[in-house]
């Protein structure tokens, strides 16, 4: 029998076990930053996570500001990578592994507020057919508090069967 317990990795199982509220989201996000310390630079908070979709917020704080006082472009890239990485963790089964391969980023306008990144796949691949490897492009839309897309990233991940 296939269940969340035997098809998904520890990251998504941890998310699934925490309460679906601000406390659970904050605990998960702190744990994520302990596991991937570089993510902590943008103070991310995962607010939604399911196979094929992840939503992450980041406040505008002095540590991410550039010389113009706006959200630094590379900090926005970091936020995009958080959303993509958590989507991959929730989507790619334990029978496979993933790694980022490339990132195409478009800076659309100045980001003057806190940001919300949404990584979402239109279609989840049939991982049972992936043996030699597969490029998956994960689109990430980053919007400001007014809902204006300020950054768009297409992050390609390489997914292959895990060797045991």
Coordinates of N, CA, C and O in Angstrom, one line a residue:
X1 N 0.8 -1.2 0.0 CA 0.0 0.0 0.0 C 0.9 1.2 0.0 O 1.9 1.3 0.7
X2 N 0.6 2.2 -0.8 CA 1.3 3.5 -0.9 C 0.7 4.5 0.0 O -0.5 4.8 0.0
X3 N 1.5 5.1 0.9 CA 1.1 6.1 1.8 C 2.1 7.3 1.8 O 3.2 7.1 1.3
X4 N 1.7 8.4 2.5 CA 2.6 9.5 2.6 C 3.8 9.0 3.4 O 5.0 9.4 3.1
X5 N 3.7 8.1 4.3 CA 4.8 7.6 5.1 C 5.9 6.9 4.3 O 7.1 7.0 4.6
X6 N 5.5 6.2 3.2 CA 6.5 5.4 2.5 C 6.8 6.0 1.1 O 7.6 5.3 0.4
X7 N 6.3 7.1 0.7 CA 6.6 7.7 -0.6 C 7.2 9.0 -0.5 O 7.9 9.5 -1.4
X8 N 7.0 9.7 0.6 CA 7.6 11.1 0.7 C 8.8 11.1 1.7 O 8.8 10.3 2.6
X9 N 9.6 12.1 1.5 CA 10.8 12.2 2.4 C 10.4 12.8 3.7 O 9.3 13.2 4.0
X10 N 11.4 12.9 4.6 CA 11.3 13.4 5.9 C 10.8 14.9 6.0 O 10.0 15.2 6.9
X11 N 11.2 15.7 5.0 CA 10.8 17.1 5.0 C 9.2 17.2 4.9 O 8.6 17.9 5.7
X12 N 8.6 16.5 3.9 CA 7.2 16.6 3.8 C 6.4 15.9 4.9 O 5.4 16.4 5.4
X13 N 7.0 14.8 5.4 CA 6.3 14.2 6.5 C 6.3 15.1 7.8 O 5.3 15.1 8.5
X14 N 7.4 15.8 8.0 CA 7.5 16.7 9.1 C 6.4 17.8 9.0 O 5.7 18.1 9.9
X15 N 6.3 18.4 7.8 CA 5.3 19.4 7.5 C 3.9 18.8 7.8 O 3.0 19.5 8.4
X16 N 3.6 17.6 7.3 CA 2.3 17.0 7.5 C 1.9 16.7 8.9 O 0.7 16.7 9.2
X17 N 2.9 16.6 9.8 CA 2.7 16.2 11.2 C 2.4 17.5 12.1 O 1.9 17.4 13.2
X18 N 2.9 18.6 11.6 CA 2.7 19.8 12.4 C 1.3 20.4 12.2 O 0.7 20.2 11.2
X19 N 0.9 21.2 13.2 CA -0.4 21.8 13.1 C -0.5 22.8 11.9 O 0.5 23.5 11.6
X20 N -1.6 22.9 11.3 CA -1.8 23.7 10.1 C -2.2 25.1 10.6 O -3.3 25.6 10.5
X21 N -1.2 25.8 11.2 CA -1.4 27.2 11.7 C 0.0 27.9 11.8 O 1.0 27.3 11.3
X22 N 0.0 29.1 12.3 CA 1.2 29.9 12.3 C 2.3 29.2 13.1 O 3.5 29.3 12.7
X23 N 1.9 28.6 14.2 CA 2.9 27.9 15.1 C 3.6 26.8 14.3 O 4.8 26.7 14.3
X24 N 2.8 25.9 13.7 CA 3.3 24.8 12.9 C 4.2 25.3 11.8 O 5.3 24.8 11.5
X25 N 3.7 26.3 11.1 CA 4.5 26.9 9.9 C 5.8 27.5 10.4 O 6.9 27.3 9.8
X26 N 5.8 28.2 11.5 CA 7.0 28.8 12.1 C 8.0 27.7 12.5 O 9.2 27.8 12.2
X27 N 7.5 26.7 13.2 CA 8.4 25.6 13.7 C 9.0 24.9 12.5 O 10.2 24.6 12.5
X28 N 8.2 24.6 11.5 CA 8.8 24.0 10.3 C 9.8 24.8 9.6 O 10.9 24.4 9.3
X29 N 9.6 26.1 9.5 CA 10.5 27.0 8.8 C 11.8 27.2 9.6 O 12.9 27.2 9.0
X30 N 11.7 27.2 10.9 CA 13.0 27.3 11.7 C 13.8 26.0 11.5 O 15.0 26.0 11.3
X31 N 13.1 24.8 11.5 CA 13.8 23.6 11.3 C 14.4 23.5 9.9 O 15.5 23.1 9.7
X32 N 13.7 24.1 8.9 CA 14.2 24.1 7.5 C 15.5 24.9 7.5 O 16.5 24.6 6.9
X33 N 15.5 26.1 8.2 CA 16.7 27.0 8.2 C 17.9 26.3 9.0 O 19.0 26.6 8.7
X34 N 17.6 25.5 10.0 CA 18.6 24.8 10.6 C 19.3 23.8 9.7 O 20.5 23.6 9.8
X35 N 18.5 23.2 8.9 CA 19.0 22.1 8.0 C 19.7 22.8 6.8 O 20.6 22.3 6.2
X36 N 19.2 23.9 6.3 CA 19.7 24.7 5.2 C 20.0 26.1 5.6 O 19.2 27.0 5.4
X37 N 21.1 26.3 6.3 CA 21.3 27.6 7.0 C 21.3 28.8 6.1 O 20.9 29.9 6.5
X38 N 21.7 28.7 4.8 CA 21.7 29.9 3.9 C 20.3 30.4 3.7 O 20.1 31.6 3.5
X39 N 19.3 29.6 3.8 CA 17.9 30.0 3.6 C 17.6 31.1 4.7 O 16.8 32.0 4.4
X40 N 18.2 31.0 5.9 CA 17.8 31.8 7.0 C 18.1 33.3 6.7 O 17.4 34.2 7.3
X41 N 18.9 33.6 5.7 CA 19.2 35.0 5.4 C 18.0 35.8 5.0 O 18.0 37.0 5.1
X42 N 17.0 35.2 4.5 CA 15.8 35.9 4.1 C 14.6 35.8 5.1 O 13.5 36.2 4.8
X43 N 14.9 35.1 6.2 CA 13.9 34.9 7.2 C 12.6 34.3 6.6 O 11.5 34.8 6.8
X44 N 12.7 33.2 5.9 CA 11.5 32.6 5.2 C 10.6 31.9 6.1 O 11.0 31.4 7.2
X45 N 9.3 31.9 5.8 CA 8.3 31.2 6.5 C 7.4 30.4 5.4 O 6.8 31.1 4.6
X46 N 7.5 29.1 5.5 CA 6.7 28.3 4.6 C 5.3 28.4 5.1 O 5.0 28.0 6.3
X47 N 4.4 28.8 4.2 CA 3.0 29.0 4.7 C 2.0 28.0 4.0 O 0.9 27.8 4.5
X48 N 2.5 27.3 3.0 CA 1.7 26.2 2.3 C 2.7 25.3 1.6 O 3.6 25.7 1.0
X49 N 2.4 24.0 1.8 CA 3.3 23.0 1.2 C 2.4 21.8 0.9 O 1.7 21.2 1.7
X50 N 2.5 21.3 -0.4 CA 1.9 20.1 -0.8 C 2.6 19.7 -2.1 O 3.3 20.5 -2.7
X51 N 2.5 18.4 -2.5 CA 3.1 18.0 -3.7 C 2.7 18.9 -4.9 O 1.5 19.2 -5.1
X52 N 3.7 19.5 -5.6 CA 3.4 20.3 -6.7 C 3.2 21.8 -6.4 O 3.1 22.6 -7.3
X53 N 3.3 22.2 -5.1 CA 3.1 23.6 -4.7 C 3.7 23.9 -3.4 O 3.6 23.2 -2.4
X54 N 4.4 25.1 -3.3 CA 4.9 25.6 -2.1 C 4.8 27.1 -2.1 O 5.0 27.8 -3.1
X55 N 4.4 27.7 -1.0 CA 4.3 29.1 -0.8 C 5.1 29.5 0.4 O 5.0 29.0 1.5
X56 N 5.9 30.6 0.2 CA 6.9 31.0 1.2 C 6.8 32.5 1.3 O 6.8 33.2 0.3
X57 N 6.8 33.1 2.5 CA 6.9 34.5 2.7 C 8.2 34.9 3.3 O 8.9 34.1 3.9
X58 N 8.6 36.2 3.0 CA 9.8 36.7 3.6 C 9.6 38.2 3.9 O 9.1 38.9 3.0
X59 N 10.0 38.6 5.1 CA 9.8 40.1 5.4 C 10.8 40.9 4.8 O 11.9 40.5 4.5
X60 N 10.5 42.2 4.6 CA 11.5 43.1 4.2 C 12.2 43.6 5.5 O 11.6 44.4 6.2
X61 N 13.4 43.2 5.7 CA 14.1 43.6 6.9 C 15.5 44.1 6.4 O 15.9 43.9 5.3
X62 N 16.2 44.8 7.3 CA 17.5 45.5 6.9 C 18.5 44.5 6.3 O 19.3 44.9 5.5
X63 N 18.5 43.2 6.7 CA 19.5 42.3 6.2 C 19.3 41.9 4.7 O 20.2 41.3 4.1
X64 N 18.2 42.3 4.1 CA 18.0 41.9 2.7 C 17.9 43.1 1.8 O 17.7 43.0 0.6
X65 N 18.1 44.3 2.3 CA 18.0 45.5 1.6 C 19.2 45.8 0.7 O 20.3 45.6 1.2
X66 N 19.0 46.4 -0.4 CA 20.2 46.8 -1.3 C 20.4 48.3 -1.1 O 19.8 48.9 -0.2
X67 N 21.3 48.8 -1.9 CA 21.6 50.3 -1.8 C 20.5 51.2 -2.1 O 20.5 52.4 -1.7
X68 N 19.4 50.7 -2.7 CA 18.2 51.5 -3.0 C 17.2 51.4 -1.8 O 16.1 52.0 -1.9
X69 N 17.4 50.5 -0.9 CA 16.4 50.2 0.2 C 15.4 49.2 -0.2 O 14.4 49.1 0.5
X70 N 15.5 48.6 -1.3 CA 14.5 47.6 -1.8 C 15.1 46.2 -1.5 O 16.2 46.0 -1.1
X71 N 14.2 45.2 -1.7 CA 14.6 43.8 -1.5 C 15.7 43.5 -2.5 O 15.5 43.6 -3.7
X72 N 16.8 43.0 -2.1 CA 18.0 42.7 -2.9 C 17.6 41.6 -3.9 O 16.9 40.7 -3.5
X73 N 18.1 41.8 -5.1 CA 17.8 40.8 -6.2 C 18.2 39.4 -5.8 O 17.5 38.4 -6.0
X74 N 19.4 39.2 -5.2 CA 19.9 37.9 -4.9 C 19.1 37.3 -3.7 O 18.9 36.1 -3.6
X75 N 18.7 38.2 -2.8 CA 17.8 37.7 -1.7 C 16.5 37.2 -2.3 O 16.0 36.2 -1.8
X76 N 16.0 37.8 -3.3 CA 14.8 37.3 -4.0 C 15.1 36.0 -4.6 O 14.2 35.1 -4.6
X77 N 16.3 35.8 -5.2 CA 16.7 34.5 -5.7 C 16.7 33.4 -4.7 O 16.3 32.3 -4.9
X78 N 17.2 33.8 -3.5 CA 17.3 32.9 -2.4 C 15.8 32.5 -2.0 O 15.6 31.3 -1.8
X79 N 14.9 33.4 -1.9 CA 13.5 33.1 -1.6 C 12.9 32.2 -2.7 O 12.2 31.2 -2.3
X80 N 13.2 32.4 -3.9 CA 12.8 31.5 -5.0 C 13.3 30.1 -4.8 O 12.6 29.1 -5.0
X81 N 14.6 30.0 -4.4 CA 15.2 28.7 -4.2 C 14.5 28.0 -3.0 O 14.4 26.8 -3.0
X82 N 14.2 28.7 -2.0 CA 13.5 28.1 -0.8 C 12.2 27.5 -1.3 O 11.9 26.3 -1.0
X83 N 11.4 28.3 -2.1 CA 10.1 27.7 -2.6 C 10.3 26.5 -3.5 O 9.6 25.5 -3.3
X84 N 11.2 26.6 -4.4 CA 11.5 25.5 -5.3 C 12.0 24.3 -4.5 O 11.5 23.1 -4.7
X85 N 12.9 24.5 -3.6 CA 13.4 23.3 -2.8 C 12.4 22.6 -2.0 O 12.3 21.4 -1.9
X86 N 11.5 23.4 -1.3 CA 10.5 22.8 -0.5 C 9.4 22.1 -1.4 O 8.9 21.0 -1.1
X87 N 9.1 22.7 -2.6 CA 8.2 22.0 -3.5 C 8.9 20.7 -3.9 O 8.2 19.6 -3.9
X88 N 10.2 20.7 -4.3 CA 10.8 19.4 -4.7 C 10.8 18.4 -3.6 O 10.5 17.2 -3.8
X89 N 11.0 18.8 -2.3 CA 11.0 17.9 -1.2 C 9.6 17.3 -1.0 O 9.5 16.1 -0.6
X90 N 8.6 18.0 -1.3 CA 7.2 17.6 -1.1 C 6.7 16.7 -2.3 O 5.7 16.0 -2.2
X91 N 7.4 16.9 -3.4 CA 6.9 16.3 -4.7 C 7.7 15.1 -5.1 O 7.1 14.1 -5.6
X92 N 9.0 15.1 -5.1 CA 9.8 14.0 -5.5 C 9.8 12.9 -4.5 O 10.1 13.1 -3.4
X93 N 9.4 11.7 -5.0 CA 9.3 10.6 -4.0 C 10.7 10.1 -3.5 O 11.7 10.4 -4.2
X94 N 10.7 9.3 -2.5 CA 12.0 8.9 -1.9 C 12.7 7.9 -2.9 O 13.9 7.7 -2.7
X95 N 12.0 7.4 -3.9 CA 12.6 6.5 -4.9 C 13.5 7.3 -5.8 O 14.3 6.7 -6.6
X96 N 13.5 8.7 -5.7 CA 14.2 9.5 -6.6 C 15.0 10.6 -5.8 O 14.7 10.8 -4.6
X97 N 15.9 11.3 -6.5 CA 16.6 12.4 -5.9 C 16.5 13.6 -6.8 O 16.3 13.4 -8.0
X98 N 16.8 14.8 -6.3 CA 16.8 16.0 -7.1 C 17.9 16.9 -6.8 O 18.4 16.8 -5.6
X99 N 18.3 17.7 -7.7 CA 19.3 18.7 -7.5 C 19.1 19.9 -8.4 O 18.7 19.7 -9.6
X100 N 19.2 21.1 -7.9 CA 19.1 22.3 -8.9 C 20.1 22.2 -10.0 O 21.3 21.8 -9.7
X101 N 19.7 22.6 -11.2 CA 20.6 22.5 -12.3 C 20.8 23.9 -12.9 O 21.9 24.3 -13.3
X102 N 19.8 24.8 -12.9 CA 19.9 26.1 -13.5 C 18.8 27.0 -13.0 O 17.7 26.5 -12.5
X103 N 19.0 28.3 -13.1 CA 18.0 29.3 -12.6 C 18.0 30.4 -13.6 O 19.0 31.1 -13.9
X104 N 16.8 30.7 -14.2 CA 16.6 31.8 -15.1 C 15.7 32.8 -14.3 O 14.6 32.4 -14.0
X105 N 16.2 34.0 -14.1 CA 15.5 34.9 -13.2 C 15.3 36.2 -14.0 O 16.1 36.7 -14.7
X106 N 14.1 36.7 -13.9 CA 13.7 38.0 -14.4 C 13.3 39.0 -13.3 O 12.3 38.6 -12.6
X107 N 14.0 40.1 -13.2 CA 13.6 41.1 -12.2 C 12.7 42.0 -12.9 O 13.1 42.8 -13.8
X108 N 11.4 42.0 -12.5 CA 10.4 42.7 -13.2 C 10.2 44.2 -12.8 O 9.9 45.1 -13.6
X109 N 10.3 44.4 -11.5 CA 10.2 45.8 -10.9 C 10.8 45.8 -9.5 O 11.1 44.7 -9.0
X110 N 11.0 47.0 -9.0 CA 11.6 47.1 -7.7 C 10.7 46.4 -6.6 O 9.5 46.6 -6.7
X111 N 11.3 45.7 -5.7 CA 10.5 45.1 -4.6 C 10.7 45.9 -3.4 O 11.7 45.9 -2.7
X112 N 9.6 46.7 -3.0 CA 9.7 47.6 -1.9 C 9.0 47.1 -0.7 O 9.0 47.8 0.3
X113 N 8.5 45.9 -0.7 CA 7.7 45.4 0.5 C 8.2 44.0 0.8 O 9.1 43.4 0.1
X114 N 7.6 43.4 1.8 CA 7.8 41.9 2.0 C 7.4 41.2 0.8 O 6.6 41.7 0.0
X115 N 7.8 39.9 0.7 CA 7.5 39.2 -0.6 C 6.9 37.8 -0.3 O 7.0 37.3 0.8
X116 N 6.2 37.3 -1.3 CA 5.6 36.0 -1.2 C 6.0 35.2 -2.5 O 5.7 35.7 -3.6
X117 N 6.6 34.1 -2.3 CA 7.0 33.3 -3.4 C 6.1 32.1 -3.5 O 5.9 31.4 -2.5
X118 N 5.7 31.8 -4.7 CA 4.8 30.6 -5.0 C 5.5 29.8 -6.1 O 5.7 30.3 -7.2
X119 N 5.9 28.6 -5.8 CA 6.4 27.6 -6.7 C 5.3 26.6 -7.0 O 4.7 26.1 -6.0
X120 N 5.0 26.4 -8.3 CA 3.9 25.5 -8.6 C 4.1 24.8 -9.9 O 4.5 25.5 -10.9
X121 N 3.9 23.5 -9.9 CA 4.0 22.7 -11.1 C 2.6 22.6 -11.7 O 1.6 22.2 -10.9
X122 N 2.4 22.8 -13.0 CA 1.1 22.5 -13.6 C 0.8 21.0 -13.6 O -0.4 20.7 -13.4
X123 N 1.8 20.2 -13.8 CA 1.6 18.8 -13.9 C 2.7 18.1 -13.1 O 3.9 18.5 -13.3
X124 N 2.4 17.2 -12.2 CA 3.4 16.4 -11.5 C 3.8 15.2 -12.4 O 2.9 14.5 -12.8
X125 N 5.1 15.1 -12.7 CA 5.5 14.0 -13.5 C 5.2 12.6 -12.9 O 5.1 12.5 -11.7
X126 N 5.1 11.6 -13.8 CA 5.0 10.3 -13.3 C 6.4 9.8 -13.0 O 7.2 9.4 -13.9
X127 N 6.8 9.8 -11.8 CA 8.2 9.5 -11.4 C 8.5 8.0 -11.6 O 9.7 7.7 -11.8
X128 N 7.5 7.2 -11.7 CA 7.7 5.8 -12.0 C 8.3 5.5 -13.3 O 9.0 4.5 -13.6
X129 N 8.2 6.5 -14.2 CA 8.8 6.4 -15.6 C 10.2 7.0 -15.7 O 10.8 6.9 -16.7
X130 N 10.6 7.7 -14.6 CA 11.9 8.4 -14.7 C 13.0 7.4 -14.2 O 13.1 7.1 -13.0
X131 N 13.8 7.0 -15.1 CA 14.9 6.1 -14.8 C 16.2 6.7 -15.1 O 17.1 6.6 -14.3
X132 N 16.4 7.3 -16.3 CA 17.7 7.9 -16.7 C 17.8 9.3 -16.2 O 18.9 9.8 -16.1
X133 N 16.8 10.0 -15.8 CA 16.8 11.3 -15.3 C 15.9 12.2 -16.1 O 15.5 11.9 -17.3
X134 N 15.5 13.3 -15.5 CA 14.5 14.2 -16.2 C 14.7 15.6 -15.6 O 14.9 15.9 -14.5
X135 N 14.8 16.6 -16.6 CA 14.8 18.0 -16.2 C 13.3 18.4 -15.9 O 12.4 18.2 -16.7
X136 N 13.1 19.1 -14.8 CA 11.8 19.6 -14.4 C 12.0 21.1 -14.2 O 12.9 21.5 -13.4
X137 N 11.3 21.9 -14.9 CA 11.3 23.4 -14.7 C 10.3 23.7 -13.7 O 9.1 23.5 -13.9
X138 N 10.7 24.4 -12.6 CA 9.8 24.8 -11.5 C 9.7 26.3 -11.6 O 10.6 27.0 -11.3
X139 N 8.5 26.8 -12.1 CA 8.3 28.2 -12.1 C 8.0 28.8 -10.7 O 7.3 28.2 -9.9
X140 N 8.6 29.9 -10.4 CA 8.4 30.6 -9.1 C 8.0 32.0 -9.3 O 8.8 32.8 -10.0
X141 N 6.9 32.4 -8.9 CA 6.4 33.8 -9.0 C 6.6 34.4 -7.6 O 6.1 33.9 -6.6
X142 N 7.2 35.6 -7.6 CA 7.4 36.3 -6.4 C 6.7 37.6 -6.5 O 7.0 38.4 -7.4
X143 N 5.8 37.8 -5.6 CA 4.9 39.0 -5.6 C 5.1 39.9 -4.3 O 5.4 39.3 -3.3
X144 N 4.8 41.2 -4.5 CA 4.9 42.1 -3.3 C 3.5 42.0 -2.6 O 2.6 41.3 -3.0
X145 N 3.4 42.8 -1.5 CA 2.2 42.8 -0.7 C 1.0 43.3 -1.5 O -0.2 43.0 -1.1
X146 N 1.2 44.0 -2.6 CA 0.1 44.5 -3.5 C -0.3 43.4 -4.5 O -1.3 43.6 -5.3
X147 N 0.4 42.3 -4.5 CA 0.1 41.2 -5.5 C 0.8 41.4 -6.8 O 0.4 40.7 -7.8
X148 N 1.7 42.3 -6.9 CA 2.4 42.6 -8.2 C 3.6 41.7 -8.3 O 4.4 41.6 -7.3
X149 N 3.8 41.0 -9.4 CA 4.9 40.1 -9.6 C 6.1 41.0 -9.8 O 6.2 41.7 -10.7
X150 N 7.1 40.8 -8.9 CA 8.3 41.6 -8.9 C 9.5 40.8 -9.4 O 10.5 41.4 -10.0
X151 N 9.5 39.5 -9.3 CA 10.5 38.6 -9.8 C 9.9 37.4 -10.2 O 8.9 36.9 -9.6
X152 N 10.4 36.8 -11.3 CA 9.9 35.5 -11.8 C 11.2 34.7 -12.0 O 12.1 35.1 -12.7
X153 N 11.2 33.5 -11.5 CA 12.3 32.5 -11.7 C 11.8 31.2 -12.2 O 10.7 30.7 -11.8
X154 N 12.5 30.7 -13.2 CA 12.3 29.3 -13.7 C 13.5 28.5 -13.3 O 14.6 28.8 -13.8
X155 N 13.3 27.6 -12.3 CA 14.5 26.8 -11.8 C 14.4 25.4 -12.3 O 13.3 24.8 -12.1
X156 N 15.4 25.0 -13.0 CA 15.4 23.6 -13.5 C 16.1 22.7 -12.5 O 17.2 23.0 -12.0
X157 N 15.4 21.6 -12.2 CA 16.0 20.6 -11.3 C 16.2 19.3 -12.1 O 15.4 19.1 -13.0
X158 N 17.2 18.6 -11.8 CA 17.5 17.3 -12.4 C 17.0 16.3 -11.4 O 17.4 16.2 -10.2
X159 N 16.1 15.4 -11.9 CA 15.5 14.3 -11.0 C 15.9 13.0 -11.6 O 15.8 12.8 -12.9
X160 N 16.5 12.1 -10.8 CA 16.9 10.8 -11.3 C 16.6 9.8 -10.2 O 16.3 10.1 -9.0
X161 N 16.5 8.5 -10.6 CA 16.3 7.5 -9.7 C 17.4 7.4 -8.6 O 18.6 7.6 -9.0
X162 N 17.0 7.2 -7.4 CA 18.0 7.2 -6.3 C 18.7 5.9 -6.3 O 18.1 4.8 -6.6
X163 N 20.0 5.9 -6.0 CA 20.8 4.7 -5.9 C 20.8 4.3 -4.5 O 21.0 5.1 -3.6
X164 N 20.6 3.1 -4.2 CA 20.5 2.6 -2.8 C 21.7 1.8 -2.5 O 22.3 1.1 -3.2

